[in-house]
mmCIF file of C-alpha atoms in Angstrom:
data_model
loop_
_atom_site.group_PDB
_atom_site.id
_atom_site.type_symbol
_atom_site.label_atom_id
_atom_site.label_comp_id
_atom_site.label_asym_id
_atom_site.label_seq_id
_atom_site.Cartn_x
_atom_site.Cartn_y
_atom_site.Cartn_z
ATOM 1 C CA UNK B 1 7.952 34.003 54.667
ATOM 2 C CA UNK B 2 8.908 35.413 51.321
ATOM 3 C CA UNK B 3 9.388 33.405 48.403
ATOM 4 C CA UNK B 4 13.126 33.105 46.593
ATOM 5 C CA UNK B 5 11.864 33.934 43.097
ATOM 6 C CA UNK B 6 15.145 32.471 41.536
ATOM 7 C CA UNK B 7 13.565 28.862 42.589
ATOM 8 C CA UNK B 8 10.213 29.407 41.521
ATOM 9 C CA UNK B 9 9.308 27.561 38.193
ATOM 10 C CA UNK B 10 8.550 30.328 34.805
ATOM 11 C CA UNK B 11 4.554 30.074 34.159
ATOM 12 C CA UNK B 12 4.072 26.977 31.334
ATOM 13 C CA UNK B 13 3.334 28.353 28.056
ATOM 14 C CA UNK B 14 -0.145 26.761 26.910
ATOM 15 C CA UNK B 15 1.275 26.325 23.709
ATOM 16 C CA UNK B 16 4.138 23.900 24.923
ATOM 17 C CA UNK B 17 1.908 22.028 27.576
ATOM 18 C CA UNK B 18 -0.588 21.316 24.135
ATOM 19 C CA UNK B 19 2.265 20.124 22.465
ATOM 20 C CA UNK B 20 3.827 17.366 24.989
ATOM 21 C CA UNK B 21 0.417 16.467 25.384
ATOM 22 C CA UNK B 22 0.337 15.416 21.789
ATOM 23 C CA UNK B 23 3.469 13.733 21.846
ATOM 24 C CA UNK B 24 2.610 11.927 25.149
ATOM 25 C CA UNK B 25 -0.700 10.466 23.762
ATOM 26 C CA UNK B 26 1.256 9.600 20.488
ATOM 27 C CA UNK B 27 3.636 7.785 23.314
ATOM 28 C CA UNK B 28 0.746 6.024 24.778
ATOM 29 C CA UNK B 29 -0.767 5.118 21.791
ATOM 30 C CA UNK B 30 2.752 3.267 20.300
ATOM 31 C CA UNK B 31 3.529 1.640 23.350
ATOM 32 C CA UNK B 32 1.129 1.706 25.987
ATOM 33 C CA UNK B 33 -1.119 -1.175 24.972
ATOM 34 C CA UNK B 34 1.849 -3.391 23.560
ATOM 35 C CA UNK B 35 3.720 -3.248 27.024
ATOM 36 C CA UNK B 36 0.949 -4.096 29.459
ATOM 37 C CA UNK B 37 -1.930 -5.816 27.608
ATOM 38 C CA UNK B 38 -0.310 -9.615 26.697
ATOM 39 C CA UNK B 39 -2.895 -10.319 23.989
ATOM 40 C CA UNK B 40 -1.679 -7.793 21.823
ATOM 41 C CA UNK B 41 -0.542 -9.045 18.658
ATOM 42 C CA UNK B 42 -1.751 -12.362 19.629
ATOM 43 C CA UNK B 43 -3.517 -14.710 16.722
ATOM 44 C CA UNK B 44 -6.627 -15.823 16.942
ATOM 45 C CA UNK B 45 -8.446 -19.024 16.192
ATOM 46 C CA UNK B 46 -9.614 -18.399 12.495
ATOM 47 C CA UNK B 47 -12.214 -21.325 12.777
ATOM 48 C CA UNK B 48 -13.912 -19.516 15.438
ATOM 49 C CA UNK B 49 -17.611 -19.544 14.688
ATOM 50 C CA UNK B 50 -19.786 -16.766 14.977
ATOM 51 C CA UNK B 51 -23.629 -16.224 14.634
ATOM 52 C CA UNK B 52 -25.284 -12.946 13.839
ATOM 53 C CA UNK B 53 -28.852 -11.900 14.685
ATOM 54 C CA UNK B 54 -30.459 -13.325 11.857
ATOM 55 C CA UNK B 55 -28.496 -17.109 13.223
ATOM 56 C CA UNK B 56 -26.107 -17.239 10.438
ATOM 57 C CA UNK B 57 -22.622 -18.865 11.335
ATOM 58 C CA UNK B 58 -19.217 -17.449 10.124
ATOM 59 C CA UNK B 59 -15.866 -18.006 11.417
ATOM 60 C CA UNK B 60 -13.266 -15.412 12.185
ATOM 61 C CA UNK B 61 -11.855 -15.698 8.342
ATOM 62 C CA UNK B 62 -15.408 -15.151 6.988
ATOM 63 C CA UNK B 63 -15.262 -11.884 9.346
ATOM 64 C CA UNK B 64 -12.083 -10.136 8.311
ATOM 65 C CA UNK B 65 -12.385 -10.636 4.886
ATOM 66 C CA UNK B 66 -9.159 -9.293 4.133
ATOM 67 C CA UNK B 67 -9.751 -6.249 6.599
ATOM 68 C CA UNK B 68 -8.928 -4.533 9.544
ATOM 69 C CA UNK B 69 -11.916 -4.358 12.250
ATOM 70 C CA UNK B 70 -12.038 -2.231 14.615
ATOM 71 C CA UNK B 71 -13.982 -4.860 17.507
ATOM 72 C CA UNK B 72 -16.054 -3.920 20.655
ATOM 73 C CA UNK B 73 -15.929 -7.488 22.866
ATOM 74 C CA UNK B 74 -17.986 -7.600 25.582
ATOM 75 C CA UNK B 75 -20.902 -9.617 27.227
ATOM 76 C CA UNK B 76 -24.059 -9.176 28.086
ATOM 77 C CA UNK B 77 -22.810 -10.167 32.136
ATOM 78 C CA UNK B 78 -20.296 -7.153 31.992
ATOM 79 C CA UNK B 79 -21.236 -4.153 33.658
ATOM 80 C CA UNK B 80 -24.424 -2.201 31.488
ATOM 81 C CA UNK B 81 -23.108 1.158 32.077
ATOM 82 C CA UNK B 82 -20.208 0.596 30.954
ATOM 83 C CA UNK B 83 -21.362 -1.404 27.509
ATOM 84 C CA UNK B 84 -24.128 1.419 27.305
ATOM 85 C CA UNK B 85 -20.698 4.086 27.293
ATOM 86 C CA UNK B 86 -19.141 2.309 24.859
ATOM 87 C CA UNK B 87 -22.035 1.731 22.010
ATOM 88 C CA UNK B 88 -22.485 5.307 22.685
ATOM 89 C CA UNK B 89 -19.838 6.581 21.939
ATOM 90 C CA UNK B 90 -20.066 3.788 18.789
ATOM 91 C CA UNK B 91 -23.154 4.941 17.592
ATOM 92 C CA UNK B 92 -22.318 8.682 17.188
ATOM 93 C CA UNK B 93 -19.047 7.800 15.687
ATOM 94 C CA UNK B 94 -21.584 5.778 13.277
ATOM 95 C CA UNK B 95 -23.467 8.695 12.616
ATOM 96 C CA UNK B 96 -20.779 10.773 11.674
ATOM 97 C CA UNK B 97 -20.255 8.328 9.187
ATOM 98 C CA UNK B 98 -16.818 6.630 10.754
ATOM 99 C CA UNK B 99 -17.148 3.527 10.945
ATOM 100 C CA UNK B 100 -17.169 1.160 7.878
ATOM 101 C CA UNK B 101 -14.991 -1.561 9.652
ATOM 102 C CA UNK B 102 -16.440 -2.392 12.906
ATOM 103 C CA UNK B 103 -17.996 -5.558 14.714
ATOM 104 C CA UNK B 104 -19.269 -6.188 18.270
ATOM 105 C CA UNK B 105 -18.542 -10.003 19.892
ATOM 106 C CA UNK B 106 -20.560 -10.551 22.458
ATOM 107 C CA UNK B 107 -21.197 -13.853 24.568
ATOM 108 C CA UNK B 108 -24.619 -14.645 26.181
ATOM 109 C CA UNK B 109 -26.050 -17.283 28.310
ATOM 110 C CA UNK B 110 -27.742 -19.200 24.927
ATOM 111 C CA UNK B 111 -28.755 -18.535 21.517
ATOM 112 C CA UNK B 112 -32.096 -17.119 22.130
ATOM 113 C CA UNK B 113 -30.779 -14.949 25.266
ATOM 114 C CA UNK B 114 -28.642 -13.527 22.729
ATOM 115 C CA UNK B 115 -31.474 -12.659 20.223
ATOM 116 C CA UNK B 116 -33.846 -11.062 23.323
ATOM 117 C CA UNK B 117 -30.485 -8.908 24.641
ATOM 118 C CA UNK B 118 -29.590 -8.277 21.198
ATOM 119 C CA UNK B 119 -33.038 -6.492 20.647
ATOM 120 C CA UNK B 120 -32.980 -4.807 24.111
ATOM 121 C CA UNK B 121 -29.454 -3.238 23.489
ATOM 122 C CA UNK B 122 -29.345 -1.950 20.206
ATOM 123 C CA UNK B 123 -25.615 -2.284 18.597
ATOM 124 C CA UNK B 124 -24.883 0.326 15.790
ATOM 125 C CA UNK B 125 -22.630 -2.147 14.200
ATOM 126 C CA UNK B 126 -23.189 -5.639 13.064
ATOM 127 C CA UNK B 127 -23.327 -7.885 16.290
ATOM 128 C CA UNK B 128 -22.217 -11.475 16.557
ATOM 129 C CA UNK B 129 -22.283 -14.008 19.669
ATOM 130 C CA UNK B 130 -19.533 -16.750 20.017
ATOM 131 C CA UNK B 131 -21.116 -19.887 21.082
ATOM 132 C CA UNK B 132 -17.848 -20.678 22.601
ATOM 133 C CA UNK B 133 -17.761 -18.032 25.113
ATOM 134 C CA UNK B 134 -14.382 -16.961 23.788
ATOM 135 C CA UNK B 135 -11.696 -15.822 20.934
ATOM 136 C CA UNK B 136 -8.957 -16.805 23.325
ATOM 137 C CA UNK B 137 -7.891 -13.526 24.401
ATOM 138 C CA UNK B 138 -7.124 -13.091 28.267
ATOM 139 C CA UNK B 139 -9.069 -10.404 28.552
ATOM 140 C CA UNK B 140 -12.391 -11.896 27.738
ATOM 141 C CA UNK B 141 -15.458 -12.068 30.248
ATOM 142 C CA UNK B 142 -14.149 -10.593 33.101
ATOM 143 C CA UNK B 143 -17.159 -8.167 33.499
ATOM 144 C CA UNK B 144 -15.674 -4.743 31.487
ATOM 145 C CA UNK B 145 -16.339 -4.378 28.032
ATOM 146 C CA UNK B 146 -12.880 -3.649 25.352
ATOM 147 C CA UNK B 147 -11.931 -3.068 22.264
ATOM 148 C CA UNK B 148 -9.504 -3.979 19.598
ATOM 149 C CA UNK B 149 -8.421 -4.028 15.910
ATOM 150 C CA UNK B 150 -8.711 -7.178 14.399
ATOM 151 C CA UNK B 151 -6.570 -7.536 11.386
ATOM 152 C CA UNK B 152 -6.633 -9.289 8.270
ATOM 153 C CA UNK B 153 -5.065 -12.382 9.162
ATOM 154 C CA UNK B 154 -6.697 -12.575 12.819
ATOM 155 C CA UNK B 155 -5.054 -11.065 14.949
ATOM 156 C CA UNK B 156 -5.813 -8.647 18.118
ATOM 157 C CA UNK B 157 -3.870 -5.341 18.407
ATOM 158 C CA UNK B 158 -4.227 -1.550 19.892
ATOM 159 C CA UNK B 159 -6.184 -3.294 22.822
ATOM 160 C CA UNK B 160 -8.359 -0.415 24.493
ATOM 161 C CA UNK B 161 -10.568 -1.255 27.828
ATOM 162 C CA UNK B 162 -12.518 2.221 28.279
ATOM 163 C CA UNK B 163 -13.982 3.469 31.812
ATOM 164 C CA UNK B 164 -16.946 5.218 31.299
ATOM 165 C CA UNK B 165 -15.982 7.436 33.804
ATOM 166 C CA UNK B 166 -13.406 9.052 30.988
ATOM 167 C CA UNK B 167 -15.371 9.374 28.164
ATOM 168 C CA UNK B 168 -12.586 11.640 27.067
ATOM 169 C CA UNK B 169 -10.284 8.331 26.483
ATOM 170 C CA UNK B 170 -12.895 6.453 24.780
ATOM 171 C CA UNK B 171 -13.322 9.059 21.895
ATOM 172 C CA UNK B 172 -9.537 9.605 21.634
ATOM 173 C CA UNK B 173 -9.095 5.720 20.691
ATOM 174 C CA UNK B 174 -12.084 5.247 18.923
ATOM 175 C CA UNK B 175 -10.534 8.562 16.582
ATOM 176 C CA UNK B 176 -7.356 6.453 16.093
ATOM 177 C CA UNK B 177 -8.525 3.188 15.844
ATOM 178 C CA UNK B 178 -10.755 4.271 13.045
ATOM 179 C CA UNK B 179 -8.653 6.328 11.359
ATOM 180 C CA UNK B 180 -5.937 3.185 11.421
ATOM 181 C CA UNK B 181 -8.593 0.807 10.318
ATOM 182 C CA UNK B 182 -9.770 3.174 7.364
ATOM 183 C CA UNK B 183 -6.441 4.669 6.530
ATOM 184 C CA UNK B 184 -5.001 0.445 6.560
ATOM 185 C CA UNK B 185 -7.933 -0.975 4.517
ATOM 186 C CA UNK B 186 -7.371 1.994 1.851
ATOM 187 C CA UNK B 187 -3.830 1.256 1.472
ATOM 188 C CA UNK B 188 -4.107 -2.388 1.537
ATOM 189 C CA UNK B 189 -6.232 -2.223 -2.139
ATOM 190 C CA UNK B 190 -3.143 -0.394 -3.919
ATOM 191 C CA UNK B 191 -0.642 -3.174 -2.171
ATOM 192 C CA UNK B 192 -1.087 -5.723 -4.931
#
């Protein structure tokens, strides 16, 4: 059977396909998130406490010190391969020299679990556990790892939950995030 060439769509020119591409992820990353993640934007408990490895406490407002974060959350029940994916990807972002803004939560069993996982899984950022088991967000220990910006006054936005089976994904938002985070905590010194 021979095709009818006048129904046939014209080849797709590489340089438009690039281009909706961009616009699409630009899309995605405006409203994506916002529309099907409900903790976006959602405040957070600034009395939270937190403890770091050396079993200091801070709350949330010691934390953001008038910053943006960019925050991995995850616990040390979620899946390994998937935490493994993320710190990754975290630590070479690190080593290009990236990150100035960035914090991992993590929840463990007790305080001295935390210490022993803590030193098992090396975290490229500073690492805090929440004795509470939580920052309130929905999305909290149900066995995948995610990330977020926290901003200055507490708050959880640009939610990200990577697969490690798209690593792809996971560098894309991690390029945005901390280009937001850096580009927001610049600007913020000249607001005053």
């Amino acid at each position: 059977m021979k095709k009818d060439k006048s129904k046939v769509a014209p080849p797709i020119n590489e340089n438009v396909y690039a281009n909706a591409l961009k616009e699409a992820k630009v899309v995605l990353w405006d409203s994506y998130v916002p529309l099907i993640v409900e903790d976006d934007y959602k405040q957070l408990n600034p009395k939270t406490p937190f403890i770091d490895t050396t079993n200091k406490t801070f709350t949330l407002s010691d934390i953001t010190a008038k910053k943006y974060k960019l925050v991995m959350r995850y616990s040390f029940v979620d899946c390994d391969q998937c935490v493994n994916a993320v710190l990754k990807q975290i630590k070479e972002a690190a080593q290009q020299n990236s990150i100035k803004d960035a914090i991992a939560i993590t929840t463990s069993a007790s305080a001295r679990d935390f210490l022993i996982r803590a030193r098992e899984t090396p975290c490229p950022v500073t690492l805090y556990n929440i004795p509470d088991g939580s920052v309130g967000l929905h999305m909290e220990n149900r066995n995948f790892p995610f990330l977020f910006v926290l901003t200055p006054e507490g708050r959880a936005i640009k939610i990200f939950m990577p697969a490690k089976e798209n690593i792809g994904q996971l560098k894309e938002y991690l390029t945005k995030a901390l280009s937001f985070v850096n580009t927001s905590n610049h600007n913020a010194k000249f607001k005053f």
